[in-house]
Amino acid sequence: MAEMNAAVCVWECAGDQDLFHDAPSAIDCIRKTGQAAMYASRLFVAYTESKILFALLLSIPTFLEQSKEVPMQETDVERNLKEIESIDSASHAVSRGIHNAVLGGGEPARKVADALHGTWLGHPLHPALTDFVVGAFAFGSLFNLASGELNGKLARKLIQAGAIMAVPTALAGVTDFSTVPRRAMNTAAVHGSLNSVALVLYLLSLRNGNGRPSGMSKLFSTLGFGAMFVSAWLGGKMTYHYRVGVDKSERPEGPTEWTRVLSDAELTENRPRRIEVEGTAVVLYKRGSRIYAMAAVCAHEGGPLEEGTFLEKGADGVCVECPWHQSVFAMEDGHVVHGPSTYELAAYETRVQDGQIQIRLIERKPVVEQDSRQLVGELVTE
Ligand code: FES
């Protein structure tokens, strides 16, 4: 194949130039053609050597398709993980220890944890970061299997980039682990451990691949890919099966008109009260003459906010701290003051008329709709 390409290229060169009267051009053309042929043959060899990895990558859609067929069933692996008591108690202790350290560290520690949870992003940060690491490591493995100096260099750069990105990704993951629900704790612990194993294997592959990847380097990067692949599968299980990091709050669409919900006399100051409005749980809270109304289900894991701690927090005003993992929400408009929740809550305007508390939903446009309208507006004005 490479030889054919070379022949075609030489023939084309001959068509473009008068080779018999321009010897230097002809030699240059043949030299370039030879280089092209060499490069083509290297690519072919690289492909042959890495075809196992290609086959593995191509099997991913089938694998995912099969997983979809049993969405709510636990696999043997998950069942076994859940039953290992030692993992459960150790992971619970580590998780609580990190969470208590964050809470004990006061406002600065909470701000760092918020950044790592992704409160600024509007959804968890960890899954977004994993894309960089998985991408860099996967292609690093691929190029590491291929022969040739260029492939070796590319593999090295990609694995180095993956290792660097693994640091913030791991920090975000550990922060999320500090408030992971008990049902997913063992899976999360094994997921994190496998990621650590994968990182060590990739670092070993760098140590063994000085310049051109050695056989050991290829072995370590392939094993690293395997560990990372299983870990990614567990990560998917945590999101799509255990719903870790998924918004658990209710998203009411009303009432959009003022609606009576409770007699003012029935709401005592500083005594939160949970009511039901159009099928949504709402927490009412009175401080002084002001009444607040906000969705009562925590977006992190569904904690009951009427059982939380109500406090004043500077510019955020009156807030509620979730009793389960201490997310803090502003009662005024439901925005997240502190994670682990990365999702804001629905909030309501309130007023008292004829001795009755009335509420009306503060309407928010879905983020995607906001963005697309803004984009359309920009395109129209251009
Ligand atoms: S349920 Fe976890 S912070 Fe509320």
Coordinates of C-alpha atoms and ligand atoms in Angstrom, one line a residue:
M1 CA 0.0 0.0 0.0
A2 CA 2.7 2.4 1.0
E3 CA 4.7 1.4 -2.1
M4 CA 1.7 2.1 -4.3
N5 CA 1.3 5.5 -2.8
A6 CA 4.9 6.2 -3.5
A7 CA 4.5 5.1 -7.1
V8 CA 1.5 7.3 -7.6
C9 CA 3.2 10.2 -6.1
V10 CA 6.3 9.8 -8.3
W11 CA 4.0 9.5 -11.3
E12 CA 2.3 12.7 -10.3
C13 CA 5.6 14.5 -9.8
A14 CA 6.6 13.4 -13.3
G15 CA 3.4 14.8 -14.7
D16 CA 4.0 18.2 -13.1
Q17 CA 7.7 18.6 -13.9
D18 CA 10.0 17.8 -16.7
L19 CA 12.1 15.4 -14.7
F20 CA 14.4 14.4 -17.5
H21 CA 15.5 18.0 -17.9
D22 CA 15.4 19.0 -14.2
A23 CA 17.3 16.4 -12.3
P24 CA 17.5 18.2 -8.8
S25 CA 13.6 18.5 -8.8
A26 CA 13.3 14.9 -9.7
I27 CA 15.6 13.8 -6.9
D28 CA 13.8 16.0 -4.4
C29 CA 10.5 14.6 -5.5
I30 CA 11.6 11.0 -5.2
R31 CA 13.1 11.8 -1.7
K32 CA 9.8 13.3 -0.6
T33 CA 7.9 10.4 -2.0
G34 CA 10.1 8.0 -0.1
Q35 CA 9.5 9.8 3.1
A36 CA 5.7 9.7 2.5
A37 CA 5.9 6.0 1.9
M38 CA 7.9 5.5 5.1
Y39 CA 5.4 7.5 7.0
A40 CA 2.5 5.5 5.5
S41 CA 4.1 2.2 6.4
R42 CA 4.7 3.5 10.0
L43 CA 1.1 4.4 10.3
F44 CA 0.1 1.0 9.1
V45 CA 2.3 -0.7 11.6
A46 CA 1.0 1.5 14.4
Y47 CA -2.5 0.6 13.4
T48 CA -1.7 -3.1 13.4
E49 CA 0.0 -3.0 16.8
S50 CA -2.9 -1.1 18.4
K51 CA -5.8 -2.9 16.8
I52 CA -6.6 -4.6 20.1
L53 CA -7.1 -1.2 21.7
F54 CA -9.2 -0.1 18.8
A55 CA -11.4 -3.2 19.1
L56 CA -11.8 -2.4 22.8
L57 CA -12.8 1.2 22.0
L58 CA -15.2 0.1 19.3
S59 CA -16.9 -2.3 21.7
I60 CA -17.7 0.5 24.1
P61 CA -21.1 1.5 22.4
T62 CA -22.2 -2.2 22.5
F63 CA -21.2 -2.5 26.1
L64 CA -23.1 0.6 27.0
E65 CA -26.1 -0.5 25.0
Q66 CA -26.2 -3.8 26.9
S67 CA -25.9 -1.9 30.2
K68 CA -29.0 0.1 29.3
E69 CA -31.1 -3.0 29.0
V70 CA -31.0 -3.6 32.8
P71 CA -30.9 0.0 34.1
M72 CA -32.1 -0.6 37.7
Q73 CA -30.6 -4.1 38.3
E74 CA -27.5 -4.5 40.3
T75 CA -24.7 -6.4 38.8
D76 CA -22.8 -9.1 40.8
V77 CA -19.9 -6.7 41.1
E78 CA -22.1 -4.0 42.7
R79 CA -23.7 -6.5 45.0
N80 CA -20.3 -7.9 46.1
L81 CA -19.0 -4.4 46.6
K82 CA -22.0 -3.5 48.8
E83 CA -21.5 -6.6 50.9
I84 CA -17.9 -6.0 51.8
E85 CA -18.3 -4.6 55.3
S86 CA -14.7 -3.5 55.7
I87 CA -14.9 -1.3 52.7
D88 CA -18.1 0.2 53.9
S89 CA -17.0 1.1 57.4
A90 CA -13.6 2.4 56.2
S91 CA -15.1 4.5 53.4
H92 CA -17.7 5.9 55.7
A93 CA -15.1 6.9 58.2
V94 CA -12.9 8.5 55.6
S95 CA -15.9 10.3 54.0
R96 CA -17.1 11.7 57.4
G97 CA -13.6 12.6 58.3
I98 CA -13.1 14.8 55.2
H99 CA -16.6 16.3 55.6
N100 CA -16.0 17.2 59.2
A101 CA -12.6 18.7 58.4
V102 CA -14.3 20.9 55.8
L103 CA -17.0 22.0 58.2
G104 CA -14.3 22.5 60.9
G105 CA -12.2 24.6 58.6
G106 CA -14.9 27.4 58.6
E107 CA -15.7 29.7 55.7
P108 CA -12.3 29.4 53.8
A109 CA -12.4 25.6 53.8
R110 CA -16.0 25.7 52.7
K111 CA -15.2 28.0 49.8
V112 CA -12.5 25.6 48.6
A113 CA -14.9 22.7 48.9
D114 CA -17.6 24.7 47.0
A115 CA -15.1 25.4 44.2
L116 CA -14.3 21.6 44.0
H117 CA -17.9 20.5 44.2
G118 CA -18.7 22.9 41.3
T119 CA -21.2 25.3 42.9
W120 CA -19.9 28.0 40.6
L121 CA -20.6 25.7 37.6
G122 CA -24.2 24.8 38.2
H123 CA -23.5 21.1 38.3
P124 CA -20.7 18.8 39.7
L125 CA -17.2 19.7 38.6
H126 CA -15.7 16.2 38.9
P127 CA -17.4 14.5 35.9
A128 CA -16.5 17.4 33.7
L129 CA -12.8 17.1 34.7
T130 CA -12.7 13.4 34.1
D131 CA -13.2 13.9 30.4
F132 CA -9.8 15.5 30.1
V133 CA -8.1 12.7 32.1
V134 CA -9.8 9.8 30.4
G135 CA -9.2 11.3 26.9
A136 CA -5.5 12.0 27.5
F137 CA -4.8 8.6 29.1
A138 CA -6.8 6.7 26.5
F139 CA -5.1 8.3 23.6
G140 CA -1.8 8.1 25.5
S141 CA -2.2 4.3 25.7
L142 CA -3.1 4.2 22.0
F143 CA 0.0 6.0 20.9
N144 CA 2.2 4.2 23.4
L145 CA 1.3 0.9 21.7
A146 CA 2.2 2.2 18.3
S147 CA 5.9 2.1 17.3
G148 CA 7.9 5.1 16.2
E149 CA 9.5 8.0 17.9
L150 CA 6.7 10.5 17.1
N151 CA 4.1 8.1 18.5
G152 CA 6.2 7.6 21.6
K153 CA 6.6 11.4 22.1
L154 CA 2.9 11.9 21.6
A155 CA 2.1 9.2 24.1
R156 CA 4.4 10.7 26.7
K157 CA 2.9 14.2 26.3
L158 CA -0.6 12.8 26.6
I159 CA 0.1 10.7 29.6
Q160 CA 1.9 13.6 31.3
A161 CA -1.1 15.9 30.6
G162 CA -3.5 13.2 31.9
A163 CA -1.4 12.9 35.1
I164 CA -1.4 16.6 35.7
M165 CA -5.2 16.9 35.1
A166 CA -5.7 13.9 37.4
V167 CA -4.8 16.1 40.4
P168 CA -7.7 18.6 40.3
T169 CA -10.0 15.7 39.2
A170 CA -9.0 13.6 42.2
L171 CA -9.4 16.6 44.5
A172 CA -12.9 17.3 43.2
G173 CA -13.7 13.5 43.4
V174 CA -12.5 13.3 47.0
T175 CA -14.6 16.4 47.9
D176 CA -17.7 14.8 46.4
F177 CA -16.9 11.6 48.2
S178 CA -17.0 13.4 51.5
T179 CA -20.8 13.8 51.1
V180 CA -21.6 10.8 48.9
P181 CA -24.8 8.9 50.0
R182 CA -24.3 5.6 51.9
R183 CA -25.9 3.6 49.1
A184 CA -23.1 4.5 46.7
M185 CA -20.2 4.7 49.2
N186 CA -18.5 1.4 48.4
T187 CA -18.8 1.9 44.7
A188 CA -17.3 5.4 45.1
A189 CA -14.5 4.1 47.2
V190 CA -13.6 1.4 44.7
H191 CA -13.9 3.9 41.9
G192 CA -11.4 6.2 43.6
S193 CA -9.0 3.4 44.4
L194 CA -9.1 2.2 40.8
N195 CA -8.4 5.7 39.6
S196 CA -5.4 5.8 41.9
V197 CA -4.1 2.5 40.6
A198 CA -4.6 3.7 37.0
L199 CA -2.6 6.9 37.8
V200 CA 0.3 4.9 39.4
L201 CA 0.3 2.5 36.3
Y202 CA 0.5 5.5 33.9
L203 CA 3.3 7.1 35.9
L204 CA 5.2 3.8 35.8
S205 CA 4.7 3.7 32.1
L206 CA 6.3 7.2 31.9
R207 CA 9.3 5.9 34.0
N208 CA 9.7 3.0 31.6
G209 CA 9.4 4.9 28.4
N210 CA 12.4 7.1 28.1
G211 CA 12.2 8.4 24.6
R212 CA 10.8 5.3 22.9
P213 CA 8.2 3.4 24.9
S214 CA 9.6 0.1 26.2
G215 CA 7.7 -3.1 26.4
M216 CA 7.1 -2.5 30.1
S217 CA 5.9 1.0 29.3
K218 CA 3.3 -0.4 26.9
L219 CA 2.3 -3.0 29.5
F220 CA 1.8 -0.4 32.2
S221 CA -0.2 2.0 30.0
T222 CA -2.4 -0.8 28.8
L223 CA -3.0 -2.0 32.4
G224 CA -3.7 1.6 33.4
F225 CA -6.2 1.9 30.6
G226 CA -7.9 -1.3 31.9
A227 CA -8.1 0.0 35.4
M228 CA -9.4 3.4 34.2
F229 CA -12.1 1.7 32.0
V230 CA -13.5 -0.3 34.9
S231 CA -13.4 2.8 37.1
A232 CA -15.2 4.8 34.5
W233 CA -17.9 2.1 34.4
L234 CA -18.3 2.4 38.2
G235 CA -18.4 6.2 37.8
G236 CA -21.3 5.8 35.3
K237 CA -23.1 3.5 37.7
M238 CA -22.8 6.1 40.4
T239 CA -24.5 8.7 38.3
Y240 CA -27.0 6.8 36.3
H241 CA -27.9 4.1 38.8
Y242 CA -27.3 5.6 42.2
R243 CA -28.0 9.1 40.9
V244 CA -25.1 10.7 42.7
G245 CA -24.7 14.3 41.7
V246 CA -28.1 14.4 40.1
D247 CA -30.5 17.3 41.0
K248 CA -33.0 15.8 43.6
S249 CA -35.0 18.9 44.1
E250 CA -38.6 19.4 42.9
R251 CA -39.0 21.8 39.9
P252 CA -42.4 23.3 40.4
E253 CA -44.0 25.3 37.6
G254 CA -46.3 27.2 39.8
P255 CA -48.2 28.8 41.3
T256 CA -47.5 31.7 39.0
E257 CA -50.4 33.7 40.5
W258 CA -50.7 34.7 44.1
T259 CA -52.0 31.7 46.0
R260 CA -53.2 31.4 49.6
V261 CA -51.3 28.7 51.4
L262 CA -51.6 29.2 55.2
S263 CA -53.1 31.5 57.8
D264 CA -50.5 34.0 59.0
A265 CA -51.4 33.1 62.6
E266 CA -50.4 29.5 62.1
L267 CA -46.8 30.4 61.2
T268 CA -44.7 31.2 64.3
E269 CA -41.6 33.3 64.1
N270 CA -38.4 31.2 63.7
R271 CA -40.4 28.0 63.5
P272 CA -40.2 26.6 60.0
R273 CA -43.2 24.9 58.6
R274 CA -43.5 22.5 55.7
I275 CA -46.6 22.7 53.5
E276 CA -47.7 21.3 50.2
V277 CA -48.4 23.6 47.3
E278 CA -49.6 22.2 43.9
G279 CA -47.8 18.9 44.8
T280 CA -44.5 20.5 45.8
A281 CA -43.1 20.6 49.3
V282 CA -42.5 24.2 50.4
V283 CA -40.8 25.4 53.6
L284 CA -42.2 28.6 55.1
Y285 CA -40.1 30.6 57.5
K286 CA -40.9 33.8 59.3
R287 CA -38.2 36.1 60.7
G288 CA -39.4 39.5 62.1
S289 CA -42.1 40.7 59.8
R290 CA -40.6 38.9 56.8
I291 CA -41.9 35.6 55.5
Y292 CA -39.8 33.4 53.2
A293 CA -40.9 30.5 51.1
M294 CA -38.6 28.0 49.3
A295 CA -38.7 24.4 48.0
A296 CA -38.3 22.1 51.0
V297 CA -36.4 19.3 49.3
C298 CA -32.6 19.7 49.2
A299 CA -31.2 19.4 45.7
H300 CA -28.2 17.4 46.9
E301 CA -29.9 14.2 48.3
G302 CA -33.4 15.3 49.1
G303 CA -32.8 16.3 52.7
P304 CA -35.8 17.9 54.5
L305 CA -34.9 21.6 54.8
E306 CA -37.7 22.4 57.4
E307 CA -35.5 20.4 59.8
G308 CA -32.4 22.4 58.9
T309 CA -30.7 25.2 60.7
F310 CA -31.8 28.8 59.9
L311 CA -29.1 31.5 60.0
E312 CA -28.2 34.9 58.8
K313 CA -25.3 35.0 56.3
G314 CA -24.2 38.5 55.4
A315 CA -25.2 39.5 51.9
D316 CA -27.0 36.2 51.4
G317 CA -29.5 37.1 54.1
V318 CA -31.5 34.5 55.8
C319 CA -30.3 31.0 54.8
V320 CA -31.1 27.4 55.7
E321 CA -28.5 24.7 56.2
C322 CA -29.5 21.2 55.2
P323 CA -29.5 18.8 58.1
W324 CA -28.0 15.9 56.0
H325 CA -24.8 17.3 54.4
Q326 CA -24.9 21.0 55.3
S327 CA -25.6 22.6 52.0
V328 CA -26.7 26.2 52.6
F329 CA -29.4 27.9 50.5
A330 CA -30.5 31.6 50.6
M331 CA -34.2 31.7 51.5
E332 CA -34.6 34.9 49.4
D333 CA -34.2 33.3 46.0
G334 CA -32.9 29.7 46.6
H335 CA -29.4 30.2 45.4
V336 CA -26.6 28.0 46.7
V337 CA -24.4 29.6 49.3
H338 CA -22.5 26.5 50.1
G339 CA -22.3 23.0 48.6
P340 CA -22.3 20.0 48.3
S341 CA -25.5 20.9 46.4
T342 CA -24.6 22.5 43.1
Y343 CA -28.2 23.2 42.2
E344 CA -30.3 26.1 43.3
L345 CA -33.8 25.7 44.7
A346 CA -37.1 27.0 43.6
A347 CA -38.2 30.1 45.7
Y348 CA -41.4 32.1 46.1
E349 CA -42.4 35.7 46.6
T350 CA -44.6 36.0 49.7
R351 CA -47.2 38.5 51.0
V352 CA -49.9 38.5 53.7
Q353 CA -53.4 39.5 52.7
D354 CA -56.5 39.3 54.9
G355 CA -54.5 37.3 57.4
Q356 CA -53.5 34.7 54.8
I357 CA -50.0 34.0 53.6
Q358 CA -49.9 34.0 49.8
I359 CA -47.0 32.8 47.6
R360 CA -46.1 33.1 44.0
L361 CA -43.2 31.2 42.2
I362 CA -40.2 33.3 41.3
E363 CA -40.0 32.3 37.7
R364 CA -36.6 31.2 36.3
K365 CA -35.8 30.3 32.7
P366 CA -34.1 27.0 32.3
V367 CA -30.3 27.6 31.8
V368 CA -30.3 26.1 28.3
E369 CA -33.2 28.2 27.2
Q370 CA -31.6 31.3 28.6
D371 CA -28.4 30.6 26.8
S372 CA -30.1 29.8 23.5
R373 CA -32.2 33.0 23.6
Q374 CA -29.1 35.0 24.4
L375 CA -27.3 33.4 21.5
V376 CA -30.3 34.0 19.1
G377 CA -30.4 37.6 20.3
E378 CA -26.7 38.1 19.6
L379 CA -27.1 36.5 16.1
V380 CA -30.1 38.7 15.3
T381 CA -28.3 41.9 16.3
E382 CA -25.1 41.0 14.4
Ligands
FES1 S1 -29.2 16.2 51.3 FE1 -27.1 16.5 51.2 S2 -26.8 18.6 51.6 FE2 -28.9 18.3 51.7

